[in-house]
Coordinates of C-alpha atoms and ligand atoms in Angstrom, one line a residue:
M141 CA -50.7 -55.4 23.8
A142 CA -54.6 -56.0 22.4
S143 CA -56.7 -53.1 23.2
T144 CA -60.0 -53.6 24.4
D145 CA -61.8 -50.6 23.2
T146 CA -62.6 -50.0 19.7
I147 CA -62.0 -46.4 18.1
A148 CA -63.6 -44.8 15.5
S149 CA -62.9 -41.1 13.5
V150 CA -63.3 -39.5 10.1
A151 CA -60.1 -40.3 8.2
T152 CA -60.7 -38.2 5.2
A153 CA -60.5 -34.2 5.5
V154 CA -64.0 -32.7 6.1
A155 CA -65.1 -29.6 4.6
A156 CA -68.6 -28.7 3.4
G157 CA -69.5 -29.4 0.0
Q158 CA -66.1 -31.2 -0.9
G159 CA -65.3 -34.7 -1.4
G160 CA -66.9 -37.0 -3.3
I161 CA -66.6 -39.6 -0.9
A162 CA -65.0 -39.7 2.9
V163 CA -63.6 -42.8 5.0
I164 CA -64.7 -43.5 8.3
R165 CA -62.2 -46.0 10.2
L166 CA -62.3 -48.6 12.8
S167 CA -60.6 -50.1 14.7
G168 CA -60.5 -52.6 17.8
P169 CA -62.4 -56.3 18.7
A170 CA -65.8 -54.5 18.1
A171 CA -64.8 -53.3 14.7
E172 CA -66.6 -56.1 12.6
A173 CA -69.7 -56.6 14.8
T174 CA -70.5 -52.4 15.0
G175 CA -69.7 -52.6 11.1
R176 CA -72.8 -55.4 10.9
S177 CA -75.1 -53.8 13.1
V178 CA -74.5 -50.3 11.1
V179 CA -74.6 -51.0 7.5
R180 CA -77.3 -53.3 6.1
C181 CA -75.8 -55.1 3.2
P182 CA -78.5 -56.3 0.5
G183 CA -78.1 -60.1 -1.2
N184 CA -76.3 -62.6 0.1
Q185 CA -73.1 -60.4 0.5
T186 CA -70.2 -62.7 2.2
W187 CA -68.1 -60.7 5.2
A188 CA -64.9 -61.9 4.0
S189 CA -62.0 -60.3 5.1
H190 CA -60.1 -57.4 2.4
R191 CA -63.5 -57.9 0.4
I192 CA -65.7 -54.8 -0.3
L193 CA -69.4 -55.0 0.6
Y194 CA -72.0 -52.8 -0.7
G195 CA -75.0 -51.2 1.5
H196 CA -76.5 -48.6 3.9
V197 CA -75.9 -47.1 6.9
I198 CA -79.3 -47.4 9.0
D199 CA -80.0 -45.4 11.8
R200 CA -80.8 -47.0 15.4
T201 CA -84.5 -47.8 15.0
G202 CA -83.9 -49.6 11.4
Q203 CA -86.3 -47.7 9.6
K204 CA -84.1 -44.7 8.0
R205 CA -81.3 -45.1 6.0
I206 CA -78.5 -42.5 6.4
D207 CA -76.1 -43.1 3.8
E208 CA -75.4 -45.3 1.1
V209 CA -71.8 -46.9 1.6
L210 CA -68.9 -49.1 0.5
L211 CA -67.7 -51.6 3.6
L212 CA -63.8 -52.6 3.8
L213 CA -63.2 -55.5 6.1
M214 CA -59.8 -56.0 6.9
R215 CA -59.5 -59.0 9.9
A216 CA -56.4 -59.1 12.5
P217 CA -53.4 -59.1 11.7
R218 CA -53.5 -58.2 7.7
S219 CA -54.7 -54.4 8.7
F220 CA -52.8 -51.0 9.4
T221 CA -53.5 -51.1 13.1
G222 CA -53.0 -55.3 12.9
E223 CA -56.6 -55.4 14.7
D224 CA -59.5 -55.5 13.1
V225 CA -60.5 -52.7 10.9
V226 CA -63.5 -51.6 9.1
E227 CA -63.4 -48.6 6.7
I228 CA -66.8 -47.1 5.8
H229 CA -66.4 -45.1 2.5
C230 CA -69.7 -43.0 3.1
H231 CA -70.7 -39.8 1.0
G232 CA -68.2 -36.6 1.3
G233 CA -69.0 -33.2 2.7
V234 CA -69.6 -32.5 6.2
I235 CA -73.3 -33.6 7.2
A236 CA -73.4 -37.5 5.8
V237 CA -69.7 -38.2 7.2
Q238 CA -71.0 -36.8 10.9
Q239 CA -74.0 -38.6 10.7
V240 CA -72.4 -42.0 9.7
L241 CA -69.8 -41.4 12.6
E242 CA -72.6 -40.6 15.3
R243 CA -74.2 -44.1 14.0
V244 CA -70.9 -45.6 14.8
L245 CA -70.2 -44.4 18.5
E246 CA -73.8 -45.2 19.5
E247 CA -72.6 -49.2 19.1
P248 CA -71.5 -50.7 22.4
G249 CA -67.4 -51.0 23.2
V250 CA -66.9 -47.7 20.4
R251 CA -65.4 -44.3 21.4
R252 CA -63.7 -41.8 19.4
A253 CA -60.0 -42.2 18.2
L254 CA -58.0 -39.8 19.9
P255 CA -55.0 -37.8 17.5
G256 CA -52.4 -40.2 16.3
E257 CA -54.5 -43.6 18.1
F258 CA -54.3 -45.6 14.8
S259 CA -50.8 -45.0 14.4
Q260 CA -50.2 -45.7 17.7
R261 CA -51.8 -49.2 17.8
A262 CA -50.0 -49.7 14.6
V263 CA -46.7 -49.4 16.6
L264 CA -47.7 -51.0 19.6
N265 CA -48.5 -53.7 17.5
G266 CA -45.7 -53.9 15.3
R267 CA -47.2 -53.2 11.8
L268 CA -45.2 -49.8 11.7
D269 CA -41.7 -48.5 13.5
L270 CA -41.8 -45.1 14.9
T271 CA -39.9 -43.4 12.2
R272 CA -42.3 -44.3 9.9
A273 CA -45.4 -43.6 11.9
E274 CA -43.9 -39.7 11.9
A275 CA -42.9 -40.1 8.3
I276 CA -46.6 -40.6 7.5
S277 CA -47.6 -37.9 9.5
E278 CA -45.3 -35.7 7.9
L279 CA -46.1 -37.0 4.2
V280 CA -49.9 -35.7 5.2
A281 CA -48.4 -32.2 6.5
A282 CA -46.1 -31.8 3.5
R283 CA -46.8 -28.3 1.5
S284 CA -44.3 -28.9 -1.0
R285 CA -43.0 -31.5 -3.2
R286 CA -39.5 -31.5 -1.7
A287 CA -41.3 -31.8 1.8
A288 CA -43.0 -34.6 0.3
D289 CA -40.2 -36.2 -1.2
L290 CA -38.5 -36.3 2.2
A291 CA -41.0 -37.8 4.3
M292 CA -41.0 -40.5 1.7
A293 CA -37.3 -41.4 2.4
G294 CA -38.5 -41.6 6.1
L295 CA -41.5 -44.2 5.0
D296 CA -39.0 -46.0 2.7
G297 CA -37.3 -46.7 6.4
G298 CA -34.4 -44.6 5.4
V299 CA -34.0 -42.9 9.1
Q300 CA -34.9 -46.1 10.6
T301 CA -32.1 -48.1 8.9
R302 CA -29.4 -45.3 9.4
I303 CA -29.9 -45.0 12.9
S304 CA -30.6 -48.7 13.9
A305 CA -27.1 -49.4 11.9
L306 CA -25.5 -46.7 14.1
R307 CA -26.9 -48.1 17.0
E308 CA -25.9 -51.6 16.4
R309 CA -22.3 -50.4 16.0
L310 CA -22.5 -49.3 19.7
L311 CA -23.9 -52.1 20.9
D312 CA -21.5 -54.3 19.5
Q313 CA -18.9 -51.9 21.3
L314 CA -20.6 -51.9 24.5
T315 CA -20.7 -55.9 24.4
E316 CA -16.5 -56.0 24.2
L317 CA -16.9 -53.5 27.1
E318 CA -18.9 -55.7 29.3
A319 CA -17.2 -58.5 28.8
R320 CA -13.8 -56.8 29.8
V321 CA -15.4 -55.5 32.9
D322 CA -16.5 -59.0 33.8
F323 CA -14.0 -61.0 32.7
E324 CA -11.0 -58.9 31.9
E325 CA -8.5 -61.8 33.0
D326 CA -9.8 -64.4 30.8
L327 CA -9.9 -62.4 27.4
P328 CA -7.5 -60.7 25.2
P329 CA -6.7 -56.6 26.2
L330 CA -9.0 -54.1 24.9
D331 CA -7.5 -51.4 22.3
G332 CA -8.7 -48.3 23.6
K333 CA -7.7 -46.5 20.8
A334 CA -9.5 -48.1 18.4
L335 CA -12.8 -48.4 20.6
L336 CA -12.6 -44.6 21.0
A337 CA -12.3 -44.2 17.1
A338 CA -15.3 -46.7 16.7
L339 CA -17.3 -44.4 19.0
Q340 CA -16.2 -41.1 17.7
A341 CA -16.9 -42.2 14.1
V342 CA -20.5 -43.1 15.3
R343 CA -20.8 -39.5 16.6
Q344 CA -19.8 -37.8 13.5
E345 CA -22.2 -39.6 11.5
L346 CA -24.9 -38.8 14.0
L347 CA -23.6 -34.8 13.7
A348 CA -24.2 -35.3 10.0
L349 CA -27.8 -36.6 10.1
V350 CA -28.5 -33.4 12.5
A351 CA -26.9 -31.0 10.2
D352 CA -28.9 -32.4 6.8
G353 CA -32.1 -32.7 9.1
E354 CA -31.6 -28.6 10.2
R355 CA -31.1 -27.6 6.3
G356 CA -34.2 -29.7 5.4
E357 CA -36.1 -28.4 8.1
A358 CA -36.6 -25.1 5.4
L359 CA -38.1 -28.1 3.2
R360 CA -40.6 -29.4 6.1
S361 CA -42.2 -26.5 7.8
G362 CA -41.5 -23.6 5.4
L363 CA -39.9 -20.3 5.9
R364 CA -41.4 -17.0 7.2
V365 CA -40.0 -14.2 5.1
A366 CA -41.0 -10.6 6.6
L367 CA -41.3 -8.1 4.0
V368 CA -40.4 -4.8 6.0
G369 CA -39.8 -0.8 4.6
R370 CA -40.7 2.6 4.9
P371 CA -43.6 3.5 3.3
N372 CA -44.3 3.7 -0.2
V373 CA -41.1 1.6 -0.9
G374 CA -43.0 -1.1 -2.9
K375 CA -43.4 -4.3 -0.6
S376 CA -47.1 -4.5 -1.1
S377 CA -46.1 -4.5 -4.6
L378 CA -43.4 -7.2 -4.0
L379 CA -45.7 -9.7 -2.1
N380 CA -48.4 -9.8 -5.4
R381 CA -45.5 -10.6 -7.9
L382 CA -44.5 -13.2 -5.7
S383 CA -47.4 -14.8 -5.2
R384 CA -48.6 -14.1 -8.5
R385 CA -52.0 -12.5 -7.7
E386 CA -53.0 -9.2 -6.5
R387 CA -53.5 -9.9 -3.0
A388 CA -52.6 -7.0 -0.8
I389 CA -53.9 -3.5 -2.2
V390 CA -51.5 -1.3 -3.6
T391 CA -51.9 2.4 -4.3
D392 CA -49.0 5.8 -4.7
L393 CA -50.4 7.0 -0.8
P394 CA -47.6 6.0 1.9
G395 CA -49.0 3.9 4.8
T396 CA -51.1 1.9 2.5
T397 CA -51.2 -1.0 4.6
R398 CA -52.3 -0.9 8.0
D399 CA -52.4 -4.6 9.1
L400 CA -50.1 -7.4 8.5
L401 CA -50.9 -9.8 5.9
E402 CA -50.0 -13.7 4.7
S403 CA -49.3 -15.1 1.5
E404 CA -48.5 -18.6 1.0
I405 CA -46.0 -19.5 -2.2
V406 CA -43.6 -22.4 -2.7
L407 CA -40.3 -21.1 -4.2
E408 CA -38.3 -24.3 -5.9
G409 CA -40.3 -26.5 -3.6
V410 CA -39.7 -24.6 -0.7
P411 CA -42.9 -23.8 1.3
I412 CA -42.6 -19.7 2.1
T413 CA -45.0 -17.8 3.8
L414 CA -44.4 -14.1 2.7
L415 CA -45.7 -11.4 5.1
D416 CA -46.1 -7.9 4.1
T417 CA -46.2 -5.0 6.8
A418 CA -47.4 -1.7 7.4
G419 CA -44.6 0.5 6.2
I420 CA -42.3 1.8 9.2
R421 CA -42.2 5.6 9.8
S422 CA -43.3 7.9 13.2
T423 CA -46.9 8.9 12.4
K424 CA -49.9 10.1 14.8
D425 CA -52.5 7.9 12.9
A426 CA -53.6 5.6 15.8
V427 CA -54.3 2.4 13.3
E428 CA -51.2 2.8 11.5
Q429 CA -49.1 2.9 14.8
L430 CA -51.1 -0.6 15.5
G431 CA -50.0 -2.1 12.3
I432 CA -46.4 -0.8 12.8
A433 CA -46.0 -2.3 16.2
R434 CA -47.1 -5.5 14.0
S435 CA -44.6 -4.9 11.5
E436 CA -41.9 -5.1 14.6
E437 CA -43.3 -8.1 15.8
A438 CA -43.0 -9.9 12.6
L439 CA -39.3 -8.3 12.0
A440 CA -38.6 -10.1 15.4
S441 CA -40.3 -13.7 14.3
A442 CA -39.2 -13.9 10.8
D443 CA -36.8 -16.5 9.5
V444 CA -35.7 -14.5 6.9
V445 CA -36.3 -9.9 6.7
L446 CA -36.4 -8.4 3.4
L447 CA -35.5 -4.5 4.1
V448 CA -37.4 -3.5 0.8
V449 CA -36.0 0.0 -0.6
D450 CA -36.8 2.4 -2.8
G451 CA -33.9 2.6 -5.4
H452 CA -35.0 5.5 -7.4
A453 CA -35.6 7.5 -3.9
G454 CA -32.1 6.3 -2.9
W455 CA -30.6 5.3 0.4
T456 CA -31.9 7.2 3.2
A457 CA -31.2 7.8 7.1
D458 CA -34.6 6.1 7.9
D459 CA -33.9 2.9 5.8
A460 CA -30.4 2.8 7.9
A461 CA -32.3 3.3 10.7
L462 CA -34.2 0.4 10.0
M463 CA -31.7 -1.9 9.3
D464 CA -30.7 -1.3 12.6
R465 CA -34.3 -2.6 14.0
I466 CA -33.8 -6.0 12.7
P467 CA -32.3 -8.2 15.5
A468 CA -29.3 -9.4 15.3
G469 CA -28.5 -13.3 13.7
V470 CA -31.7 -12.8 11.5
P471 CA -30.8 -13.3 7.8
R472 CA -31.8 -10.2 6.1
L473 CA -31.3 -9.2 2.1
V474 CA -31.7 -5.4 1.2
V475 CA -33.7 -5.0 -2.0
A476 CA -33.7 -1.9 -4.0
N477 CA -36.7 -1.9 -5.8
K478 CA -38.2 0.5 -8.5
S479 CA -35.1 -0.5 -11.1
D480 CA -37.4 0.5 -14.0
L481 CA -36.7 4.0 -12.5
P482 CA -33.4 5.9 -12.4
A483 CA -31.3 5.2 -9.1
G484 CA -31.4 8.0 -6.5
L485 CA -28.6 9.9 -5.2
F486 CA -27.6 8.3 -2.7
A487 CA -26.8 4.7 -3.9
T488 CA -28.4 1.8 -1.8
P489 CA -26.4 -1.2 -0.4
A490 CA -28.3 -3.3 -1.8
D491 CA -28.3 -7.5 -2.2
V492 CA -30.6 -7.3 -4.9
R493 CA -31.8 -5.1 -7.5
L494 CA -35.8 -5.2 -9.0
S495 CA -38.7 -3.8 -10.1
A496 CA -41.7 -5.5 -8.2
L497 CA -43.3 -3.4 -11.8
D498 CA -42.1 -5.2 -14.4
G499 CA -40.6 -8.4 -12.8
S500 CA -36.6 -7.7 -13.6
G501 CA -34.7 -9.5 -11.0
E502 CA -37.5 -11.3 -9.3
E503 CA -35.1 -14.6 -10.7
A504 CA -32.2 -12.9 -8.6
L505 CA -34.4 -12.2 -5.7
V506 CA -35.8 -16.1 -5.1
Q507 CA -31.9 -17.2 -5.7
A508 CA -30.5 -14.8 -3.2
L509 CA -33.4 -15.8 -0.7
L510 CA -33.2 -19.2 -1.2
Q511 CA -29.2 -18.8 -0.7
R512 CA -29.5 -16.9 2.7
C513 CA -31.6 -18.9 4.2
G514 CA -29.9 -22.3 3.7
A515 CA -33.0 -23.9 1.7
A516 CA -30.2 -24.1 -1.3
D517 CA -28.0 -26.2 0.7
A518 CA -30.9 -28.4 1.3
D519 CA -31.1 -29.7 -2.6
G520 CA -28.6 -32.4 -1.6
V521 CA -30.5 -33.8 1.8
L522 CA -31.6 -37.1 1.1
L523 CA -32.8 -37.7 4.5
A524 CA -34.1 -35.1 7.1
L525 CA -34.7 -35.9 11.1
N526 CA -37.1 -34.2 12.3
Q527 CA -37.0 -32.2 15.6
R528 CA -37.7 -35.0 17.7
Q529 CA -35.2 -37.6 16.1
R530 CA -32.5 -34.6 16.2
D531 CA -33.0 -33.4 19.6
L532 CA -32.3 -37.4 20.5
A533 CA -29.2 -37.7 18.0
G534 CA -27.8 -34.5 19.8
L535 CA -27.8 -36.3 23.1
A536 CA -26.5 -39.2 21.8
A537 CA -23.7 -37.4 20.1
E538 CA -22.7 -35.5 23.3
A539 CA -22.6 -38.7 25.4
L540 CA -20.1 -40.1 23.2
A541 CA -18.4 -36.9 23.0
R542 CA -18.0 -37.4 27.0
S543 CA -16.7 -40.6 26.1
Q544 CA -13.6 -39.1 24.9
E545 CA -12.9 -37.2 28.2
V546 CA -13.9 -40.6 30.1
A547 CA -11.0 -42.0 27.8
A548 CA -8.6 -38.7 28.1
Q549 CA -8.7 -39.7 32.0
H550 CA -7.6 -43.3 31.6
L551 CA -10.8 -44.7 33.8
P552 CA -12.0 -47.9 34.3
W553 CA -14.0 -49.9 31.6
D554 CA -17.3 -49.8 33.6
F555 CA -17.0 -45.7 33.3
W556 CA -17.3 -46.1 29.3
T557 CA -20.4 -47.8 29.6
I558 CA -22.1 -44.9 31.1
D559 CA -22.1 -43.0 28.6
L560 CA -22.1 -45.7 25.6
R561 CA -25.6 -46.9 27.3
E562 CA -26.8 -43.6 27.0
A563 CA -25.8 -42.7 23.7
I564 CA -28.0 -46.3 22.9
R565 CA -31.0 -45.3 24.8
A566 CA -31.2 -42.3 22.8
L567 CA -30.9 -43.8 19.3
G568 CA -33.4 -46.6 20.5
E569 CA -36.0 -43.5 21.5
I570 CA -35.4 -42.3 17.8
T571 CA -36.3 -46.0 16.2
G572 CA -38.7 -46.8 19.0
E573 CA -36.4 -50.0 20.1
E574 CA -36.7 -48.7 23.5
L575 CA -40.3 -47.6 23.8
T576 CA -41.6 -45.8 26.5
E577 CA -44.8 -43.8 27.7
A578 CA -43.2 -40.7 27.4
V579 CA -41.8 -41.0 24.2
L580 CA -45.2 -42.4 22.2
D581 CA -46.9 -39.3 24.0
R582 CA -44.4 -36.9 22.5
V583 CA -44.8 -38.8 19.3
F584 CA -48.3 -39.1 18.7
S585 CA -49.8 -35.9 20.5
R586 CA -48.4 -33.9 17.7
F587 CA -50.8 -36.2 14.9
C588 CA -54.0 -35.0 13.9
I589 CA -57.3 -37.3 14.6
G590 CA -58.0 -39.5 12.3
K591 CA -54.1 -40.7 11.9
Ligands
GTP84 N1 -41.9 2.6 -11.1 C1 -42.1 1.7 -10.0 N2 -43.0 1.9 -8.9 C2 -43.5 1.1 -8.4 C3 -42.8 -0.1 -8.1 N3 -43.5 -0.8 -7.1 C4 -44.0 -0.1 -6.4 N4 -44.4 1.0 -7.2 C5 -45.1 1.9 -6.6 O1 -44.8 2.4 -5.3 C6 -46.4 2.7 -4.8 C7 -46.2 2.1 -3.4 O2 -46.3 0.5 -3.5 P1 -47.1 -0.2 -2.8 O3 -46.4 -1.5 -3.1 O4 -48.5 0.1 -2.1 O5 -46.0 0.3 -1.4 P2 -45.6 -0.1 0.5 O6 -44.4 -0.8 0.8 O7 -46.8 -1.6 0.3 O8 -46.5 1.0 1.0 P3 -47.2 0.8 2.3 O9 -48.3 -0.1 2.4 O10 -47.7 2.3 2.3 O11 -46.0 0.8 2.9 C8 -47.5 2.3 -6.0 O12 -47.6 3.9 -6.7 C9 -46.8 1.1 -6.9 O13 -47.5 1.5 -7.9 C10 -41.8 -0.4 -8.9 O14 -41.0 -1.8 -9.0 N5 -41.5 0.4 -9.7
MG85 MG1 -48.1 -1.9 1.3

């Protein structure tokens, strides 16, 4: 499936004033010719594959040097995409990189790469399987060490091997069934019970993988944790303590926080977005009302809600009312703050008692939080299917469940093959053994430019 056009893009992150070097990557039939025409290499350096050349990127007139660069040529098929690839290592930042890219794009047959297009070519040319391509994207996107570990497990082929092996087992059963459909008389009778047991064993393994993947999701995409409560209970103080910096303004005036405030932290390897919210109360202040509306949105969209209560003031009717506003099904923790002060008259039904002021109880909060959102259980997860892979594994498991009904109704063998084929197809979409346009689109559209 050779591509006719050559694609180019910046392969490294671009930020002004940052990055000593940046890499521009080209892939396709015109990659080497473009490199030769854009980069002038002094002396008699040879254009050999997998060797580094030194030179300058020259503008179209041949007069002006745009940047001083190193060039790496990797001829097909020994490259990431399996095509001729040229990497131009230029200086970092923004301007030099853009100028070199623009210069490259002036050459005939070269165009900007679409998101994920390098990886897509690598998959189409058999250099990379689908799950490993996804793992690369997940590794780049990882926001914690444990998320990176899970991505590496995928990159090492963990997902590919597991799913391929399950698909093979289904293919074996399909072969048996199809033989019976065609030559029932000539073959020994098929043991329907054993067949069914084999299919259900695969189904159980798929369901376990889906469950592991869901637990791993917390590690991958992180959690949104909203701090809500009455004004002045210490939500902003708690956010600052967990973030280890003075992110939010803290005062003794109720109604200090007016807007949603986010802080990114990592707790025991789990990326967490903390949301500080405006204290919820009835108020005539228009700005505060808007802030409170945002608090309520945060309440609804969070993965976990920390209801912060002033333990010194004690449990109030307003706290109880707030508790009722947390949508059913959203995991919650009641945190009694200000434990450095004597407890109030009405005892707070708190899961954790702490002091945002002196930090006591913080460790208990972290443990309770990870427990509540299931991230603590993700400890033992070694392999985590992503959302796309989980959806397909789920489809396969459903198809296998249907085969149980077919068996119960004693339908002929060819009825069994329908569900079995469906399951095999879904697993093939995970691994890329069944590669369609739609599958490619779904996977690579979520990649970013340069991958
Ligand atoms: N003694 C004590 N005081 C605390 C503690 N946490 C917060 N405070 C004090 O309580 C007051 C309110 O704290 P904030 O963090 O601004 O409270 P908030 O919930 O964000 O308030 P709003 O933004 O108005 O909703 C400040 O004077 C804090 O210093 C604590 O653990 N112990
Ligand atoms: Mg506040």
